[in-house]
Coordinates of C-alpha atoms and ligand atoms in Angstrom, one line a residue:
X289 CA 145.8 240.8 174.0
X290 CA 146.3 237.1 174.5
X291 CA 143.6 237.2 177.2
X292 CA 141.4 239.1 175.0
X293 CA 140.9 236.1 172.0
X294 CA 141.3 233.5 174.7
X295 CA 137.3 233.3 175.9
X296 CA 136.9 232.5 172.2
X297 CA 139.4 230.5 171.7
X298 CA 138.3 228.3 175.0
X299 CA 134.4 228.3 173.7
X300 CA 136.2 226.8 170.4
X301 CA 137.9 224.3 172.6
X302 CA 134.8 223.4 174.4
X303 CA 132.9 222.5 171.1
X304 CA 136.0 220.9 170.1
X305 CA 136.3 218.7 173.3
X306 CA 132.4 217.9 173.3
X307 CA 132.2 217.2 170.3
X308 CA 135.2 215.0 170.8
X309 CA 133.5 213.2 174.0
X310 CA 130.5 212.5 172.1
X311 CA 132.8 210.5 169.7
X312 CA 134.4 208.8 171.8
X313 CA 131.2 207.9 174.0
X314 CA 129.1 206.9 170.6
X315 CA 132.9 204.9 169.2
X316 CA 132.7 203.1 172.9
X317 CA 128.9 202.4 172.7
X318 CA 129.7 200.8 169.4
X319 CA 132.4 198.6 170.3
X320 CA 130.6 197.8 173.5
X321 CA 127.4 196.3 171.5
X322 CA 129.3 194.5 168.8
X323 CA 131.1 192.5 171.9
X324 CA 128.1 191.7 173.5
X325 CA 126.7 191.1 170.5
X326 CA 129.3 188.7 169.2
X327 CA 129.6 186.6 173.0
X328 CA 126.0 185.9 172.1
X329 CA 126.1 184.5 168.9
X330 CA 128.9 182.1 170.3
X331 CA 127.5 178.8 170.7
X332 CA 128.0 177.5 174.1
X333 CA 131.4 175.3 174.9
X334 CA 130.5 172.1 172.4
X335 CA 130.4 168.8 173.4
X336 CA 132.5 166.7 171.6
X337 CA 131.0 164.9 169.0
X338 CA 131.0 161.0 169.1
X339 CA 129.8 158.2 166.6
X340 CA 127.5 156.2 168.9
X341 CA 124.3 157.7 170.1
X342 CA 123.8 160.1 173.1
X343 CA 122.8 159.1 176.6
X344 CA 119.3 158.3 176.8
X345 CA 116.4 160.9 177.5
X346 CA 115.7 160.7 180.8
X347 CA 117.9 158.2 181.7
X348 CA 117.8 159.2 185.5
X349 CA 114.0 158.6 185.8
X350 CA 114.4 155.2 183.7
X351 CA 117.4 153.8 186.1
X352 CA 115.5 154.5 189.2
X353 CA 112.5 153.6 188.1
X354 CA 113.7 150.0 186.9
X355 CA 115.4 149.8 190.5
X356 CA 112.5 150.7 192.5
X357 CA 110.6 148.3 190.3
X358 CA 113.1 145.9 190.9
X359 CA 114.5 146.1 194.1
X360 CA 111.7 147.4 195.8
X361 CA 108.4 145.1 194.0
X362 CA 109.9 142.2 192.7
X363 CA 113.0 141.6 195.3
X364 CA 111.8 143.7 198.4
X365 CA 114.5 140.5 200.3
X366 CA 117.7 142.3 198.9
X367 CA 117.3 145.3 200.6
X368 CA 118.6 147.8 198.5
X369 CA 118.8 151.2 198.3
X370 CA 117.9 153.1 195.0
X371 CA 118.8 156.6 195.3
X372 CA 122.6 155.9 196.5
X373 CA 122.7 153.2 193.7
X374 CA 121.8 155.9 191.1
X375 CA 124.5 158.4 192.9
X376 CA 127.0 155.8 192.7
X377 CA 126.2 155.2 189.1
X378 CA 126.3 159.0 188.2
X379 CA 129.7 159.2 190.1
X380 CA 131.5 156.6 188.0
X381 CA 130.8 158.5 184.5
X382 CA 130.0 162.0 185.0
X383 CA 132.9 164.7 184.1
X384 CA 134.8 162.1 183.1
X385 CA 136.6 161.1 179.6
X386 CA 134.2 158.9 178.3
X387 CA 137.1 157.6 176.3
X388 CA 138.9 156.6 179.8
X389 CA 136.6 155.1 182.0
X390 CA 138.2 152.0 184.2
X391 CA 136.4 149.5 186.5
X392 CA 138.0 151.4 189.6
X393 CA 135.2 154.0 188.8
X394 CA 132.0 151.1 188.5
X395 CA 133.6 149.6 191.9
X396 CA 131.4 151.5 193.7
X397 CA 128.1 150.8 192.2
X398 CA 128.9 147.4 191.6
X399 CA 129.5 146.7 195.6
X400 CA 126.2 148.4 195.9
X401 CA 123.9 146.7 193.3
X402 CA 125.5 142.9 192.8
X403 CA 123.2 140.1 195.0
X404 CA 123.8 136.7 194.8
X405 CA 122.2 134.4 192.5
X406 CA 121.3 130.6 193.7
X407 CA 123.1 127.8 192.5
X408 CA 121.9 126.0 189.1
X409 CA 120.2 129.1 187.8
X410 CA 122.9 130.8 185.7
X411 CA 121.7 131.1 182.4
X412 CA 124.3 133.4 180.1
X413 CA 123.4 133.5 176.3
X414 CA 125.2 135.0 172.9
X415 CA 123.4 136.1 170.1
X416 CA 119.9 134.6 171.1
X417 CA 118.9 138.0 173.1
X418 CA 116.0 137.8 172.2
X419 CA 114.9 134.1 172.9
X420 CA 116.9 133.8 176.1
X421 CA 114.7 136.5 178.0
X422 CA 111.9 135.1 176.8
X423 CA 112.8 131.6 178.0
X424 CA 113.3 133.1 181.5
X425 CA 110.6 135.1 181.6
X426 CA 108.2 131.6 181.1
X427 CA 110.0 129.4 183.1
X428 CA 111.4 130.9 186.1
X429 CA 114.2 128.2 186.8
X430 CA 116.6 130.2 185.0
X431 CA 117.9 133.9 185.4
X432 CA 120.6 135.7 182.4
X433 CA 122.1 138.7 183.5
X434 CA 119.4 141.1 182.5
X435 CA 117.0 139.2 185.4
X436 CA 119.6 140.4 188.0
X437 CA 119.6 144.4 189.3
X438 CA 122.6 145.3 187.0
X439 CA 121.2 143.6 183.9
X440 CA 117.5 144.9 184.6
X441 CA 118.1 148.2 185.4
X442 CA 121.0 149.1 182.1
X443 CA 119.3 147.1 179.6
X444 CA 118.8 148.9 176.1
X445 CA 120.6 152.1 177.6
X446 CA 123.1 154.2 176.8
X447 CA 125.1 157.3 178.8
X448 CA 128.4 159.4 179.2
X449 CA 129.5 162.3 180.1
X450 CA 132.2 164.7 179.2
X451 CA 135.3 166.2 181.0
X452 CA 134.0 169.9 180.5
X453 CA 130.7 169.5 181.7
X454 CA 128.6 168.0 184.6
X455 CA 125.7 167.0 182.3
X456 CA 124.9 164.1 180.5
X457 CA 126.5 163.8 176.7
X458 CA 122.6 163.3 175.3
X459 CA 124.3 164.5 171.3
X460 CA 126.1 161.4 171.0
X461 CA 128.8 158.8 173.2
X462 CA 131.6 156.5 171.9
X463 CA 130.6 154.0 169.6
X464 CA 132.7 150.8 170.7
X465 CA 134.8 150.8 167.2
X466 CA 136.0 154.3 168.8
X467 CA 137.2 153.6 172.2
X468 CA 136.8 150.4 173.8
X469 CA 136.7 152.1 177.6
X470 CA 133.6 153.8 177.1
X471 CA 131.2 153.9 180.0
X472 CA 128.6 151.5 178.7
X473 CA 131.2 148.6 177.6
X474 CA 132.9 148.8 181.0
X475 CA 129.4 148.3 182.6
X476 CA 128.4 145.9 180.6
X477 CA 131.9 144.1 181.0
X478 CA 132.2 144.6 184.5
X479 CA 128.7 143.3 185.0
X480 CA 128.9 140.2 183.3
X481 CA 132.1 139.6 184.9
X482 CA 130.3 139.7 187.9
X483 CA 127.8 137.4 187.1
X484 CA 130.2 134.8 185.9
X485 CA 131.9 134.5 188.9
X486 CA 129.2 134.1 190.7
X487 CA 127.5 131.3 189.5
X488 CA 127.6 127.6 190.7
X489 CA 126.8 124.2 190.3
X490 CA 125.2 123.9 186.7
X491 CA 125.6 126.8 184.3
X492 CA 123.6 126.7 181.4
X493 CA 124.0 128.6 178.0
X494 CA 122.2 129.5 174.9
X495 CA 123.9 129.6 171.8
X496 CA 122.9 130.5 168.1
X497 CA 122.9 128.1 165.8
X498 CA 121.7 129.3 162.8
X499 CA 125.3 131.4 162.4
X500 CA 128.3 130.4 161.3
X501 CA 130.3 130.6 164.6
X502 CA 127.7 130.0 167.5
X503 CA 130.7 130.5 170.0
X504 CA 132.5 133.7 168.8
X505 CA 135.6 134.2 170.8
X506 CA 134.7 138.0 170.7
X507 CA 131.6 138.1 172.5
X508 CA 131.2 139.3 175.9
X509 CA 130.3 134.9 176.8
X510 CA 133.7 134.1 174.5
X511 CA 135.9 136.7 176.0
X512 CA 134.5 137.4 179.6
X513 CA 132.1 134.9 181.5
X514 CA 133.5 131.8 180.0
X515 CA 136.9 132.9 181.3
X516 CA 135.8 133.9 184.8
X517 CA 133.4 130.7 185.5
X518 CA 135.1 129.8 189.1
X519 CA 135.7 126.2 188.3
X520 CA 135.7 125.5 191.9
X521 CA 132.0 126.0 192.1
X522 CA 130.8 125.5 188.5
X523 CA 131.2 122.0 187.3
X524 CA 129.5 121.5 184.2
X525 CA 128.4 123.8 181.2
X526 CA 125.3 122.5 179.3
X527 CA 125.1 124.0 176.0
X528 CA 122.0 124.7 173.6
X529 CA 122.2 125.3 170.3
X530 CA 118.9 127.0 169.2
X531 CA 118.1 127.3 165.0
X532 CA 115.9 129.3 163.6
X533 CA 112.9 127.1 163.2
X534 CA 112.4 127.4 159.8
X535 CA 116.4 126.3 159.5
X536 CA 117.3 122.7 158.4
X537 CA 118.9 120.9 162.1
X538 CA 121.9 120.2 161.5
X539 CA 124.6 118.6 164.2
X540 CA 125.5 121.9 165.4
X541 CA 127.5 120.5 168.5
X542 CA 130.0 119.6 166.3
X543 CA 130.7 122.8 164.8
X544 CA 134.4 123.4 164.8
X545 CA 133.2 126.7 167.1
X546 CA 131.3 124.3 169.7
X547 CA 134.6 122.5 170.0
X548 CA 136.2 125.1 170.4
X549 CA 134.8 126.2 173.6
X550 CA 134.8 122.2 174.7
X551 CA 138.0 122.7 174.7
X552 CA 138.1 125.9 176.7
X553 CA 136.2 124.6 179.5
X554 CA 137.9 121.3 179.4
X555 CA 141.1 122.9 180.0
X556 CA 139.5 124.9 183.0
X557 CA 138.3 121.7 184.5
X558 CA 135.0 122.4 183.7
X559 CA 132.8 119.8 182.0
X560 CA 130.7 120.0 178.8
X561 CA 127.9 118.6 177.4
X562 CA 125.9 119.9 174.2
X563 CA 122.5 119.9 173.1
X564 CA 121.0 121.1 169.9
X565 CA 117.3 122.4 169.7
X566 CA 116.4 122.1 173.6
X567 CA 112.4 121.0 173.4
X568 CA 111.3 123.6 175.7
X569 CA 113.2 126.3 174.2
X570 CA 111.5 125.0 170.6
X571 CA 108.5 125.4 172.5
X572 CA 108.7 129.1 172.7
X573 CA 109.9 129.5 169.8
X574 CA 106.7 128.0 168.6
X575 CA 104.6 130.0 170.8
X576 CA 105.6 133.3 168.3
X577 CA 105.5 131.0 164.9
X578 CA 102.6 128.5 165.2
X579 CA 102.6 127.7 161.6
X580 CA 106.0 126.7 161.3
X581 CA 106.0 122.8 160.4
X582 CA 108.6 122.1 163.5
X583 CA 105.9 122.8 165.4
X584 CA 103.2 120.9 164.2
X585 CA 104.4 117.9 166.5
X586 CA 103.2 119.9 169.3
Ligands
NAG739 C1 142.7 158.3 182.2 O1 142.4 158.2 183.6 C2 143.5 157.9 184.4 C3 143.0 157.7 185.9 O2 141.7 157.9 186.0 C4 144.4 159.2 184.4 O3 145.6 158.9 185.2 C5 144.8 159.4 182.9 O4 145.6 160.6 182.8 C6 143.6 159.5 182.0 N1 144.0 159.6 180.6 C7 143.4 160.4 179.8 C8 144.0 160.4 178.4 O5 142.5 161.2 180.1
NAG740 C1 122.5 121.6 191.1 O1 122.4 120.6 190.1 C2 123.2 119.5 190.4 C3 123.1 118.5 189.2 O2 121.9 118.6 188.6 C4 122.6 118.8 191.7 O3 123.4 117.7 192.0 C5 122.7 119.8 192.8 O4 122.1 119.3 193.9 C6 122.0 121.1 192.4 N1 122.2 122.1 193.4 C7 121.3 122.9 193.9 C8 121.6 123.8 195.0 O5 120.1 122.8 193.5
NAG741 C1 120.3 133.9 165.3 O1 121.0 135.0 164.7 C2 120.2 135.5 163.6 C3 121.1 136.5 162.9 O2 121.5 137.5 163.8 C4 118.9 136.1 164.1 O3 118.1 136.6 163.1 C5 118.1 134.9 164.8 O4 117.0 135.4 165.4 C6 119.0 134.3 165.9 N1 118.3 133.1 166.4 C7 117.9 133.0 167.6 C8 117.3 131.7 168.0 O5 118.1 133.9 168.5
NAG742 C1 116.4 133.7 161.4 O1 115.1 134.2 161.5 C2 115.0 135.6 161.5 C3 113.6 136.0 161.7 O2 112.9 135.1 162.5 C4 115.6 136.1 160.2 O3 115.6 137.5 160.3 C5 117.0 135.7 160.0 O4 117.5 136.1 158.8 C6 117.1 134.2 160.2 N1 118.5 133.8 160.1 C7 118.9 132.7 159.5 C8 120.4 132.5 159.5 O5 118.2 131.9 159.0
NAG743 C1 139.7 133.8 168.4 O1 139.5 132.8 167.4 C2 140.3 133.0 166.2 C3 139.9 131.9 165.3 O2 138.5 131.8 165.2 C4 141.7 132.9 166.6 O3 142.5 133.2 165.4 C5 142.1 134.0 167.6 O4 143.4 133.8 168.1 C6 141.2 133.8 168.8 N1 141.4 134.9 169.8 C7 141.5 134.6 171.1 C8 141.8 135.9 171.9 O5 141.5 133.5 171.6

């Protein structure tokens, strides 16, 4: 009796059991899809965001570049060797905090790319940017930071990196406000440093004088090179203090700021002297404003 019903019973249970698999194939096909579906639509891991702008585009074909032009045109002598400068330079900011970069991690780099730089020749500048490279790039008896490989090649750049990724940050890095060991301040430091120390005999420096502090205590000159001028081999600072040339003259060397860094060298055993409006500087300044009364003299 029981054996009689139970083929139908069993076909019941077969319907029942495929229709049953079907569900559960379509529910699993469903789920399946909306997963996928929803991984995709997930942005990749963010970078964090920072207040200062990304590195810049192409910054590995600018940096080599500017070596190669550098160190292989203009200074064949020095020997040195681009593509392991750029690794070193990679090394010391890639995957790393760009909130926690020391000068352990430029070390590298800067044994690599730092040549000496002949006595008399230091020129370091603060606020005048713009004047000061000009003035070396005329008269070649001077050389700023920005004439030596470090300077040349970083000039105008920015880059960092981030601890999740082996990239480049190109979104955005640490403004300066945000975190003072960011990879382009320790450079910049680190270089400047450099340079400071190395100089000898005669440094010279160009100062604003058309601000109200020409010698900000601040500035990388105020707070690094002035402080790391060995004054066993430097023994006299000459000052300029450039105006606008449109700007009354006025006796800027006795600015209560100019005295102020008297004294700082003074007390490092490093002599002083002052100058405001250097002719030759006035010169170039004339070269870009002809019209300018100053510069009718000429
Ligand atoms: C910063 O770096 C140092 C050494 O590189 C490490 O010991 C320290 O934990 C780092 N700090 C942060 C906040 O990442
Ligand atoms: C540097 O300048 C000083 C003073 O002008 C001079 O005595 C010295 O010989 C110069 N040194 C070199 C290497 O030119
Ligand atoms: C001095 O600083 C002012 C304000 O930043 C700037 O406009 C001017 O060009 C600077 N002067 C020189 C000689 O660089
Ligand atoms: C100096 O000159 C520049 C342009 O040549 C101007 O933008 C700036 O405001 C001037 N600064 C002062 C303090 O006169
Ligand atoms: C910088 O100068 C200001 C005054 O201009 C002074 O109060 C401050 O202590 C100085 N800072 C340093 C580090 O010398």
């Amino acid at each position: 009796m029981v054996r009689e019903g139970s083929p139908c019973w069993t076909q019941k249970c077969r319907g029942l059991l495929l229709g049953l698999l079907v569900i559960l194939i379509l529910g699993a096909v469903v789920v399946l899809s909306a997963v996928v579906l929803a991984r995709r639509r997930e942005p990749p891991a963010p970078l964090p965001q920072w207040k200062g702008r990304g590195s810049t585009a192409h910054l590995r074909e600018i940096l080599l570049g500017r070596c190669f032009s550098y160190a292989g045109l203009l200074h064949p002598e020095l020997r040195k060797d681009c593509l392991k400068i750029w690794e070193a330079f990679e090394k010391a900011f890639i995957s790393k905090n760009p909130c926690n970069i020391t000068e352990e991690d430029y070390q590298p780099l800067m044994a690599l790319a730092a040549h000496p730089i002949p006595c008399n020749k230091t020129l370091l500048w603060s606020k005048t940017n713009e004047l000061a490279h000009q003035y070396t790039k005329v008269r070649g008896d001077l050389l700023t930071l920005e004439d030596t490989l470090l300077g040349y090649m970083a000039d105008g750049l920015m880059w960092c990196g981030s601890p999740s990724s082996a990239e480049m940050n190109y979104q955005s890095c640490p403004h300066w406000r945000e975190c003072a060991n960011n990879p382009n301040s320790i450079y910049w430091k680190m270089a400047s440093r450099i340079f400071a120390e190395a100089a000898c005999g005669v440094v010279h420096v160009m100062l604003n004088g058309s601000i109200s502090q020409p010698f900000g205590n601040s500035s990388i000159f105020g707070s690094v090179e002035v402080h790391h001028l060995n004054p066993k081999r430097v023994h006299l600072m000459k000052v300029w203090v450039i105006h606008n040339l449109s700007a009354q003259s006025s006796d800027s060397c006795s600015k209560s700021s100019i005295k102020e860094l008297k004294s700082i060298l003074e007390g490092r055993n490093i002599a002083f002297s002052c100058k405001g409006d250097h002719r030759a500087v006035q010169l170039i300044q004339c070269v870009g404003n002809p019209e300018e009364p100053a510069c009718r003299a000429c």
